């Protein structure tokens, strides 16, 4: 057996003989396995709820009987967001962004059914995800197990004894590193279940990426912990430095960064957003395009197109044309404001990425929720798809009015069978291939952190034997 | 086996070791005597390669420990005043770890147990955690390591302080046994009596300088003490 394997074995033996370590390790493993199991059960329930809801919603839609298409348009439909199997691992922004969109005439709504609205007060347990366990609790365990690995040996002069006996420093430190990695691997192992339950090639690709990202992150944690243990004067100061580092990097910086990002690129307040939208709907985006003038111009244009002078002479229903024109005007307005909103989000994302330079947790969280398909990027993809569908549906309904409602206007009732022929919303989550490039910066940032932490570990370990340090 | 020539070590302005000459052959025990700060530990650290000499040379079995600490340490066993091993491992596991890490060889449990008992430890203690060992027992584990790795030389830094008289006597007998097997032993100590009892040559140091070397077999306890005190006073 070579030096590092010997050291790893001896270190693991000691860890497992410490009752506190056993309890901590088992507790965390149990917690992690539970979050995975509970997450997977919730996931299954959510999926079947969505399936039922989609079915119920559609069946109500199809059985509306003879009705005026425009009142049907107001009656609306839900567009449900399907959750991929691995979203159970990291719900990301899902609780804040909602899982269903109400699609109706005239308005592009924001998603509803946000989990945080249903909770009296968000509790830790209800938000406990596998990602949370790995992101916030695993570091604590690794710190607890690793802070003294080198510092204590220097403090108690066992390191000198080990080296005086001819051990190689590199192999010895490597053995320490590997023992901590072994614990991290034990924590990480249950996440492989994710790869096992993936049921499409995209899910498989995503789950592999996800477990790899967490493996990388855990390697980085082990290296950082050990680097601090090698650098600190005493085990106690190593513990203190690590805990402070954890609080600052995992908790403080991400929150500060979010505030800074919000300042740098303010996202509109919801009330103001809708006031602006309504004003623009009335007055046009420019504010100098009032609705009645628009309608007058439309009428003139339509009459000219059909070569007639009176509305009654039109072969089609002008009401339908006007509705569709209003819809298209609205679309322009929504595109304008939602584009602004997305641009602000994108600027915020850039600021957050800069902040990842000082806290790897930001990069990890971005990467994790991105791969799990629960971040803002995936949400906006879904929102866009739902909006495209809404527009298609409105066009269909308005087209029906245009073709059939001539002279009847709001008295017109479309045939009961019409609703079966309307398009169905079927949303496919984008594959990671399609969006993957978007996450390259986060992946690179995380990679940079691993390299940095391993360099830090190497430097700190070398420092252990600089002239006189052990004498 | 252990050899210093004009060995000098400075820490900044402070001269810790001043042109020290020293030779310890195989089968010989050499005691470094001297007040606190005389340079005993510094000498040992230089032999272990934890310091590099400011000038002069140090050799362990012909190897320069500053240039090739690995080769030098392979020949050495080292026992500090406090042998801090791993409290959660058993005595035998500690022995196994320290021996294997020094030479990478595998040892059977029987072999290890053999060294364990040769070092004066009871086989009944082999499976007990080291945290339950007394100081004397831990020192003996250090001796067992030296036996198992077949060290050519043994460096001991005040191993006797804190041992009760019986434990100290036992420990000295072990050193004599090792000496008789041909091991070169360098022992830093404040204990003049035991230095004489184990038939050692002694070197009396002060402020980094070797003031005198004597063969204790030629001196009585009282004479040795007198020489020591005279040199300290001078
Ligand atoms: N790493 C160091 N840096 C600076 N000075 C040192 C260092 N190590 C030892 N010294 C100084 O070198 C001198 C010799 O110290 P050394 O530890 O070798 O003495 P010693 O004979 O072992 O004393 P003691 O009986 O107290 O153990 C002392 O003055 C000490 O302060
Ligand atoms: Mg000393």
XYZ file of C-alpha atoms and ligand atoms in Angstrom:
737
model
C 0.000 0.000 0.000
C 1.443 3.374 -0.804
C 1.621 6.318 1.501
C -1.526 8.082 0.522
C -3.683 4.999 0.691
C -2.286 4.234 4.121
C -3.073 7.721 5.288
C -6.547 7.617 3.806
C -7.287 4.320 5.486
C -5.989 5.447 8.825
C -7.863 8.733 8.583
C -11.172 7.097 7.682
C -10.689 4.636 10.477
C -10.285 7.494 12.922
C -13.243 9.412 11.563
C -15.525 6.412 11.814
C -14.400 5.728 15.363
C -15.530 9.166 16.404
C -19.141 8.808 17.515
C -19.963 12.410 16.643
C -18.731 11.904 13.115
C -20.797 8.774 12.693
C -23.925 10.542 13.898
C -23.321 13.609 11.715
C -22.560 11.545 8.640
C -25.533 9.252 9.035
C -27.875 12.135 9.792
C -26.857 14.005 6.703
C -27.016 10.933 4.517
C -30.476 10.136 5.852
C -31.572 13.716 5.277
C -30.223 13.669 1.748
C -31.852 10.349 0.918
C -35.112 11.646 2.409
C -35.094 14.823 0.360
C -34.522 12.746 -2.754
C -37.334 10.354 -1.871
C -39.749 13.097 -0.812
C -38.795 15.160 -3.845
C -39.425 12.250 -6.126
C -42.819 11.578 -4.530
C -43.781 15.260 -4.813
C -42.609 15.197 -8.372
C -44.803 12.239 -9.204
C -47.760 13.887 -7.502
C -47.136 17.139 -9.317
C -46.916 15.342 -12.643
C -50.160 13.494 -12.121
C -51.820 16.699 -10.878
C -50.701 18.485 -14.009
C -51.923 15.654 -16.215
C -55.306 15.707 -14.495
C -55.525 19.467 -14.566
C -54.641 19.585 -18.244
C -57.275 16.972 -18.963
C -59.915 18.663 -16.837
C -59.111 22.091 -18.231
C -59.303 20.825 -21.781
C -62.510 18.933 -21.217
C -64.183 22.028 -19.748
C -62.844 23.957 -22.714
C -64.173 21.514 -25.230
C -67.604 21.309 -23.628
C -68.416 24.975 -23.630
C -71.220 24.440 -26.041
C -72.237 27.046 -28.576
C -70.646 30.324 -27.554
C -69.257 33.497 -28.891
C -65.538 32.909 -29.573
C -64.527 36.138 -27.916
C -66.205 35.315 -24.638
C -64.451 31.990 -24.946
C -61.213 33.865 -25.383
C -61.902 35.647 -22.118
C -62.829 32.424 -20.461
C -59.233 31.345 -21.057
C -57.174 28.278 -20.409
C -54.229 27.316 -18.303
C -50.815 26.485 -19.705
C -49.169 24.161 -17.235
C -45.439 23.913 -16.924
C -44.275 20.324 -16.894
C -41.536 19.575 -14.405
C -38.698 17.339 -15.492
C -37.836 14.427 -13.245
C -34.635 16.079 -12.075
C -36.328 19.305 -11.026
C -36.994 17.440 -7.777
C -33.289 17.695 -7.041
C -33.207 21.454 -7.283
C -36.547 23.318 -7.410
C -34.547 26.475 -8.105
C -36.856 29.410 -8.736
C -39.962 27.279 -9.231
C -41.546 28.251 -5.903
C -41.198 31.915 -6.889
C -41.968 31.740 -10.578
C -45.062 29.588 -10.584
C -46.044 26.560 -12.592
C -49.096 27.601 -14.593
C -50.002 30.521 -16.838
C -53.519 31.846 -17.267
C -53.957 32.490 -20.940
C -56.723 34.882 -21.890
C -57.564 37.459 -24.472
C -55.733 40.776 -24.417
C -53.227 39.988 -21.668
C -49.946 38.223 -21.367
C -50.068 37.205 -17.734
C -47.243 36.182 -15.475
C -47.240 32.668 -14.122
C -49.456 31.760 -11.211
C -49.548 29.008 -8.635
C -46.439 29.998 -6.875
C -45.614 27.681 -4.019
C -44.606 30.598 -1.803
C -48.133 32.008 -2.030
C -49.579 28.857 -0.511
C -47.382 28.837 2.537
C -48.305 30.680 5.652
C -44.613 31.105 6.293
C -42.037 29.317 4.185
C -40.460 26.759 6.465
C -37.065 25.202 6.151
C -38.473 21.722 5.781
C -40.902 22.596 3.036
C -38.026 24.069 1.053
C -35.576 21.330 1.858
C -34.293 19.979 -1.408
C -31.440 17.671 -2.234
C -29.639 20.665 -3.696
C -30.064 22.542 -0.432
C -28.540 19.673 1.492
C -25.522 19.529 -0.793
C -25.156 23.274 -1.116
C -25.495 24.275 2.501
C -25.287 21.303 4.832
C -22.620 19.199 3.124
C -20.041 22.010 3.473
C -20.729 22.121 7.195
C -20.087 18.399 7.532
C -16.931 18.599 5.435
C -15.710 21.542 7.483
C -16.456 19.658 10.674
C -14.574 16.601 9.425
C -11.788 18.408 7.674
C -10.819 21.508 9.618
C -8.417 19.640 11.891
C -7.116 17.097 9.412
C -3.821 18.904 8.957
C -3.956 21.694 11.548
C -4.304 19.298 14.447
C -1.362 17.197 13.296
C 0.830 20.229 13.127
C -0.405 21.437 16.467
C 0.278 18.106 18.145
C 3.536 17.521 16.236
C 2.355 14.239 14.727
C 3.144 15.721 11.336
C 6.766 16.041 12.374
C 6.753 12.456 13.540
C 5.193 11.256 10.320
C 7.733 13.113 8.199
C 10.638 12.181 10.458
C 9.691 8.603 9.758
C 10.251 9.185 6.096
C 6.701 9.696 4.842
C 6.366 11.790 1.716
C 4.546 15.037 2.434
C 2.699 14.951 -0.871
C 1.467 11.424 -0.355
C 0.514 12.168 3.222
C -1.455 15.295 2.293
C -2.902 13.446 -0.683
C -4.091 10.754 1.681
C -5.762 13.359 3.867
C -7.422 14.906 0.839
C -8.595 11.548 -0.361
C -10.086 10.644 3.007
C -12.174 13.820 2.946
C -13.116 13.129 -0.655
C -14.280 9.675 0.361
C -16.712 11.181 2.840
C -17.867 13.673 0.232
C -18.329 10.829 -2.226
C -20.449 8.942 0.286
C -22.683 11.996 0.551
C -22.801 12.436 -3.178
C -23.472 8.829 -4.083
C -27.267 8.905 -3.482
C -27.556 11.621 -6.133
C -26.674 8.973 -8.715
C -30.264 7.777 -8.245
C -31.092 10.785 -10.366
C -29.269 9.297 -13.336
C -31.108 6.041 -12.738
C -34.584 7.578 -12.757
C -33.964 9.766 -15.809
C -36.420 8.652 -18.455
C -35.328 10.468 -21.566
C -31.988 11.038 -23.178
C -32.138 14.717 -22.261
C -32.946 13.930 -18.647
C -30.087 11.490 -18.609
C -27.715 14.071 -20.030
C -28.949 16.636 -17.541
C -28.710 14.323 -14.546
C -25.173 13.315 -15.495
C -24.228 16.988 -15.811
C -25.881 17.724 -12.493
C -24.098 15.013 -10.536
C -20.834 16.005 -12.206
C -21.350 19.630 -11.230
C -21.910 18.612 -7.631
C -18.929 16.277 -7.714
C -16.795 19.182 -8.891
C -18.209 21.395 -6.193
C -17.555 18.811 -3.487
C -13.969 18.348 -4.680
C -13.546 22.096 -4.435
C -14.977 22.117 -0.910
C -12.601 19.375 0.224
C -9.600 21.158 -1.252
C -10.565 24.509 0.256
C -11.216 22.992 3.669
C -7.905 21.206 3.664
C -6.052 24.248 2.362
C -7.344 26.286 5.293
C -6.486 23.457 7.678
C -2.929 23.441 6.320
C -2.610 27.204 6.423
C -4.127 27.958 9.824
C -1.940 28.156 12.908
C -4.248 26.052 15.015
C -7.150 23.707 14.440
C -9.397 26.108 16.272
C -8.521 29.021 14.002
C -8.978 26.767 10.978
C -12.498 25.959 12.164
C -13.258 29.596 12.770
C -11.922 30.665 9.375
C -13.862 27.939 7.609
C -17.138 28.712 9.326
C -16.745 32.416 8.643
C -15.854 31.627 5.050
C -18.939 29.473 4.719
C -21.249 32.136 6.143
C -19.740 34.872 3.998
C -19.422 32.959 0.744
C -22.523 30.791 0.881
C -24.926 33.128 2.643
C -23.811 36.736 2.677
C -22.233 37.284 -0.729
C -25.067 35.683 -2.733
C -27.593 37.905 -0.975
C -25.495 41.020 -1.289
C -24.877 40.160 -4.933
C -28.615 39.807 -5.517
C -29.182 43.239 -4.009
C -26.363 44.758 -6.043
C -27.684 43.094 -9.200
C -31.164 44.457 -8.508
C -29.692 47.930 -8.018
C -27.587 47.694 -11.142
C -30.490 46.526 -13.277
C -33.762 47.180 -11.468
C -36.551 44.862 -12.474
C -39.826 46.778 -12.626
C -42.087 46.590 -9.657
C -45.187 44.558 -10.556
C -47.661 47.388 -9.943
C -45.714 49.851 -12.031
C -45.185 47.250 -14.742
C -48.898 46.700 -15.207
C -49.693 50.419 -15.030
C -47.176 51.019 -17.826
C -48.560 48.109 -19.810
C -52.143 49.373 -19.509
C -51.146 52.889 -20.483
C -49.305 51.579 -23.526
C -52.263 49.394 -24.474
C -54.420 52.509 -24.501
C -51.997 55.039 -25.885
C -49.538 52.836 -27.782
C -45.974 52.241 -26.790
C -45.126 55.767 -27.904
C -47.969 57.224 -25.858
C -49.260 59.070 -28.972
C -51.312 56.375 -30.517
C -54.757 56.362 -28.879
C -57.028 53.376 -29.362
C -59.898 55.198 -31.104
C -57.551 56.701 -33.696
C -56.064 53.278 -34.256
C -59.486 51.766 -34.777
C -60.492 54.498 -37.182
C -57.365 53.921 -39.266
C -57.984 50.191 -39.222
C -61.516 50.637 -40.476
C -60.378 52.875 -43.319
C -57.656 50.463 -44.258
C -60.046 47.488 -44.192
C -62.692 49.236 -46.232
C -60.081 50.220 -48.782
C -58.779 46.673 -48.916
C -62.210 45.290 -49.726
C -63.038 48.222 -51.988
C -66.202 49.160 -50.072
C -67.262 52.270 -48.221
C -69.469 50.923 -45.437
C -68.886 48.394 -42.733
C -72.133 46.622 -43.622
C -70.721 45.964 -47.100
C -67.698 44.117 -45.825
C -67.839 40.377 -46.601
C -66.351 39.651 -43.190
C -66.955 40.710 -39.598
C -65.073 43.871 -38.829
C -65.396 43.080 -35.124
C -63.164 40.013 -35.670
C -60.600 42.067 -37.572
C -60.626 44.741 -34.899
C -60.217 42.144 -32.163
C -57.242 40.610 -33.906
C -55.720 44.035 -34.560
C -56.171 44.882 -30.877
C -54.519 41.602 -30.021
C -51.593 42.364 -32.303
C -51.229 45.814 -30.859
C -51.213 44.251 -27.412
C -48.584 41.763 -28.510
C -46.354 44.608 -29.593
C -46.823 46.264 -26.237
C -46.123 43.039 -24.338
C -43.089 42.255 -26.453
C -41.763 45.700 -25.687
C -42.190 45.457 -21.927
C -41.282 41.807 -21.510
C -38.153 42.347 -23.579
C -37.162 45.119 -21.200
C -37.857 42.846 -18.277
C -35.732 40.084 -19.750
C -32.915 42.469 -20.576
C -32.866 43.574 -16.933
C -32.794 39.931 -15.853
C -29.913 39.256 -18.194
C -27.960 42.230 -16.811
C -28.608 40.961 -13.292
C -27.305 37.595 -14.311
C -24.074 39.180 -15.508
C -23.623 40.936 -12.178
C -24.221 37.653 -10.352
C -21.621 35.963 -12.491
C -19.108 38.595 -11.535
C -19.968 37.910 -7.920
C -19.233 34.216 -8.522
C -15.622 35.250 -8.672
C -15.801 35.733 -4.917
C -18.356 33.048 -4.110
C -18.512 29.742 -5.959
C -21.954 29.150 -4.483
C -23.462 31.634 -6.920
C -22.018 29.824 -9.921
C -23.051 26.486 -8.486
C -26.604 27.593 -7.807
C -26.939 29.024 -11.296
C -25.547 25.877 -12.831
C -27.570 23.540 -10.647
C -30.962 25.143 -11.200
C -30.092 25.588 -14.866
C -29.335 21.926 -15.370
C -32.385 20.976 -13.314
C -34.455 23.190 -15.619
C -35.819 25.308 -12.786
C -34.114 28.632 -13.389
C -35.249 31.870 -14.988
C -33.919 30.796 -18.400
C -36.096 27.735 -18.522
C -39.005 29.654 -17.089
C -38.844 32.271 -19.776
C -38.628 29.568 -22.422
C -41.871 28.159 -21.051
C -43.448 31.603 -20.781
C -42.520 32.306 -24.392
C -44.032 29.031 -25.551
C -47.217 29.686 -23.610
C -47.416 33.173 -25.059
C -46.924 31.899 -28.588
C -49.721 29.472 -27.995
C -51.954 32.187 -26.547
C -51.397 34.281 -29.635
C -52.101 31.365 -31.912
C -55.318 30.602 -30.050
C -56.472 34.216 -30.141
C -55.751 34.362 -33.848
C -57.812 31.239 -34.320
C -60.736 32.555 -32.282
C -60.645 36.006 -33.864
C -60.384 34.396 -37.279
C -63.526 32.453 -36.445
C -65.317 35.683 -35.550
C -64.045 37.415 -38.691
C -65.251 34.637 -40.932
C -68.586 33.914 -39.311
C -69.878 36.813 -37.249
C -70.655 39.227 -40.065
C -73.658 41.262 -39.104
C -74.190 39.399 -35.859
C -71.264 40.663 -33.847
C -71.648 39.647 -30.213
C -74.812 37.662 -30.962
C -72.771 35.249 -33.006
C -72.325 31.848 -31.434
C -69.781 29.414 -32.772
C -70.635 25.790 -33.117
C -70.130 23.597 -30.015
C -67.617 21.489 -31.943
C -65.352 24.456 -32.630
C -63.538 24.154 -29.312
C -62.323 20.690 -30.110
C -60.531 22.013 -33.145
C -58.548 24.678 -31.341
C -54.847 23.934 -31.022
C -53.643 22.187 -27.871
C -50.814 23.592 -25.767
C -48.082 21.049 -25.616
C -44.873 22.223 -24.107
C -41.564 20.474 -24.421
C -38.819 21.543 -22.049
C -35.818 22.620 -24.111
C -33.061 20.042 -24.171
C -29.876 20.841 -22.398
C -28.195 20.785 -25.790
C -30.303 23.747 -26.830
C -29.638 25.807 -23.721
C -26.369 24.316 -22.537
C -24.101 26.982 -23.995
C -25.918 29.486 -21.825
C -24.392 27.878 -18.739
C -20.840 27.664 -19.975
C -19.731 30.739 -17.977
C -21.084 29.219 -14.747
C -19.388 25.909 -15.474
C -16.122 27.666 -16.221
C -16.383 29.729 -13.047
C -16.895 26.589 -11.000
C -13.973 24.956 -12.762
C -11.817 27.988 -12.017
C -12.752 27.620 -8.359
C -11.643 23.989 -8.329
C -8.322 24.866 -9.911
C -7.898 27.739 -7.488
C -8.683 25.623 -4.436
C -6.320 22.855 -5.499
C -3.564 25.391 -6.097
C -4.305 26.875 -2.664
C -4.095 23.417 -1.126
C -0.789 22.680 -2.843
C 0.711 25.974 -1.757
C -0.528 25.604 1.812
C 0.816 22.052 2.050
C 4.199 23.091 0.703
C 4.258 25.815 3.316
C 4.084 23.150 6.007
C 7.686 22.142 5.374
C 9.335 25.438 4.602
C 12.639 25.687 6.438
C 12.179 25.450 10.167
C 8.365 25.232 10.114
C 8.334 21.820 11.736
C 11.427 22.020 13.887
C 26.587 6.747 11.611
C 25.710 10.255 12.802
C 28.276 12.890 12.088
C 28.495 16.662 12.413
C 31.476 18.740 11.365
C 31.782 22.386 12.251
C 27.989 22.400 12.188
C 26.640 25.899 12.601
C 23.065 27.115 12.631
C 21.924 30.676 12.896
C 18.366 31.902 13.360
C 18.686 35.461 12.236
C 21.088 37.042 14.683
C 20.916 34.178 17.127
C 23.646 31.578 16.938
C 21.886 28.368 17.941
C 24.731 26.035 17.041
C 28.336 27.061 16.835
C 30.827 24.841 14.973
C 29.611 21.614 16.497
C 31.651 18.446 15.999
C 29.997 15.180 16.833
C 30.256 11.509 15.859
C 28.054 8.682 16.976
C 28.905 5.245 15.626
C 26.733 2.156 15.405
C 26.270 0.435 18.756
C 27.029 3.619 20.607
C 24.923 5.858 22.822
C 25.765 9.524 22.887
C 24.069 11.842 25.367
C 23.756 15.536 24.647
C 23.682 17.384 27.932
C 23.117 21.058 28.363
C 20.869 23.704 29.789
C 17.749 24.906 28.059
C 18.585 26.617 24.806
C 21.966 24.891 24.492
C 21.162 23.655 20.977
C 20.274 20.002 21.544
C 16.971 20.051 19.718
C 18.497 22.106 16.923
C 21.138 19.419 16.418
C 18.488 16.731 16.170
C 16.394 18.808 13.760
C 19.423 19.284 11.543
C 19.931 15.532 11.438
C 16.282 15.033 10.540
C 16.528 17.584 7.775
C 13.976 19.931 9.304
C 16.660 22.612 9.309
C 19.393 23.303 6.819
C 22.819 24.096 8.272
C 24.096 27.639 8.025
C 27.546 26.166 7.562
C 29.376 22.940 8.294
C 28.104 19.494 7.454
C 25.807 16.928 8.901
C 25.624 13.324 7.694
C 23.344 10.439 8.540
C 24.861 7.176 7.321
C 26.760 9.278 4.818
C 23.610 11.009 3.583
C 23.121 14.772 3.791
C 19.657 15.186 5.323
C 19.282 18.724 4.006
C 19.803 17.499 0.448
C 17.970 14.194 0.693
C 15.798 14.159 3.796
C 13.987 11.071 2.554
C 17.067 8.899 2.431
C 18.282 10.183 5.780
C 14.944 9.652 7.485
C 14.712 6.134 6.156
C 17.733 5.322 8.305
C 16.464 7.158 11.352
C 13.908 6.725 14.062
C 12.902 9.745 16.075
C 11.338 9.946 19.500
C 10.400 13.399 20.787
C 9.612 14.270 24.345
C 5.914 13.899 23.687
C 5.179 10.999 21.391
C 1.809 12.160 20.103
C 0.334 9.421 18.012
C -3.266 8.917 16.932
C -5.470 8.524 20.002
C -8.344 6.890 18.143
C -6.165 4.143 16.683
C -4.967 1.202 18.728
C -1.322 0.880 19.719
C -0.776 -1.760 17.082
C -2.512 0.297 14.384
C -0.313 3.254 15.240
C 2.754 1.044 14.966
C 1.542 -0.309 11.642
C 0.823 3.136 10.238
C 4.136 4.680 11.231
C 6.198 1.752 10.023
C 4.395 1.340 6.736
C 4.435 5.002 5.974
C 8.186 5.063 6.462
C 9.076 2.242 4.118
C 5.903 1.198 2.322
C 6.405 -2.451 3.275
C 3.579 -4.611 4.512
C 3.918 -6.238 7.892
C 1.947 -9.191 9.141
C 0.084 -8.807 12.374
C 2.419 -11.328 13.969
C 5.495 -9.383 12.910
C 4.014 -6.185 14.285
C 3.060 -7.889 17.509
C 6.640 -9.147 17.754
C 8.045 -5.609 17.582
C 5.333 -4.425 19.913
C 6.340 -6.838 22.654
C 10.064 -6.427 21.999
C 9.550 -2.768 22.797
C 8.372 -3.806 26.222
C 4.651 -3.455 25.589
C 2.208 -6.155 26.583
C 0.314 -7.843 23.777
C -2.828 -7.290 25.838
C -2.437 -3.574 25.192
C -2.034 -3.918 21.443
C -5.759 -3.604 20.797
C -6.341 -0.702 23.152
C -6.739 2.787 21.782
C -3.657 4.909 22.085
C -5.625 7.582 23.881
C -5.608 5.253 26.882
C -1.819 4.787 26.864
C 0.477 6.331 29.448
C 3.361 8.503 28.349
C 5.836 5.669 28.883
C 3.767 3.318 26.778
C 3.648 5.828 23.946
C 7.438 6.189 24.051
C 7.658 2.443 23.731
C 5.482 2.505 20.645
C 8.133 4.856 19.279
C 10.784 2.257 20.087
C 8.656 -0.421 18.415
C 8.608 1.735 15.267
C 12.409 1.986 15.419
C 12.678 -1.778 15.801
C 10.249 -2.505 12.992
C 11.810 -0.147 10.498
C 15.235 -1.397 11.561
C 16.493 2.107 12.019
C 20.248 2.471 11.876
C 20.144 5.398 14.224
C 17.771 6.609 16.893
C 17.330 10.273 17.777
C 15.688 10.972 21.116
C 14.836 14.417 22.417
C 14.398 14.323 26.181
C 12.418 11.083 26.154
C 12.953 10.497 29.857
C 11.390 13.664 31.202
C 8.043 12.963 32.735
C 8.594 9.232 33.043
C 8.384 7.707 36.503
C 11.634 6.057 37.700
C 10.481 2.566 36.865
C 9.332 3.556 33.395
C 12.583 5.489 32.869
C 14.633 2.456 33.884
C 12.681 0.228 31.553
C 13.140 2.703 28.789
C 16.890 2.836 29.379
C 17.103 -0.948 29.215
C 15.413 -0.807 25.838
C 17.976 1.712 24.649
C 20.782 -0.528 25.820
C 19.206 -3.458 23.974
C 19.024 -1.363 20.825
C 22.608 -0.258 21.245
C 23.664 -3.856 21.505
C 21.979 -4.560 18.197
C 24.236 -1.981 16.633
C 21.976 1.036 16.556
C 23.572 4.452 16.911
C 21.720 6.410 19.562
C 21.740 10.155 20.117
C 19.917 11.162 23.261
C 19.267 14.703 24.395
C 18.660 14.666 28.114
C 19.030 16.527 31.384
C 19.427 13.311 33.326
C 23.146 12.910 34.173
C 22.651 9.781 36.238
C 20.908 7.797 33.584
C 23.324 9.061 30.984
C 26.068 7.433 32.981
C 24.057 4.309 33.733
C 23.469 3.451 30.128
C 27.198 3.676 29.516
C 27.025 6.560 27.174
C 29.521 9.047 25.970
C 28.305 12.480 26.906
C 28.719 15.806 25.222
C 28.170 18.897 27.296
C 26.775 21.842 25.348
C 26.256 25.458 26.179
C 24.995 28.228 23.943
C 25.421 26.142 20.831
C 28.944 25.008 21.564
C 30.233 21.597 22.514
C 32.300 22.322 25.583
C 33.480 18.823 26.415
C 32.971 15.186 25.563
C 33.535 12.464 28.150
C 33.276 8.729 28.384
C 30.992 8.140 31.373
C 32.462 4.728 32.076
C 35.562 6.566 33.272
C 33.607 8.790 35.663
C 31.576 8.329 38.817
C 28.208 10.021 39.169
C 29.715 12.701 41.321
C 32.606 13.374 39.002
C 30.256 13.689 36.061
C 28.042 16.072 37.928
C 31.074 18.127 38.929
C 32.329 18.359 35.349
C 28.871 19.426 34.207
C 28.428 22.087 36.857
C 31.936 23.449 36.356
C 31.331 23.820 32.642
C 27.977 25.476 33.160
C 29.448 27.939 35.594
C 32.531 28.810 33.596
N 13.050 27.847 14.880
C 13.803 28.663 15.632
N 13.810 29.972 15.372
C 14.567 30.828 16.108
N 15.324 30.433 17.105
C 15.351 29.141 17.434
C 14.587 28.178 16.706
N 14.814 26.961 17.233
C 15.678 27.154 18.256
N 16.023 28.448 18.359
C 16.962 29.014 19.310
O 18.129 28.245 19.195
C 18.674 28.041 20.482
C 18.838 26.569 20.730
O 17.562 26.009 20.908
P 17.292 24.444 21.137
O 15.850 24.236 21.079
O 18.129 23.680 20.183
O 17.820 24.219 22.605
P 17.710 22.907 23.510
O 19.096 22.581 23.900
O 16.949 21.872 22.826
O 16.919 23.471 24.756
P 15.842 22.715 25.692
O 16.626 22.009 26.747
O 15.075 23.877 26.258
O 15.048 21.875 24.841
C 17.770 28.712 21.470
O 18.305 29.965 21.780
C 16.484 28.873 20.733
O 15.811 30.007 21.163
Mg 15.127 20.927 23.160
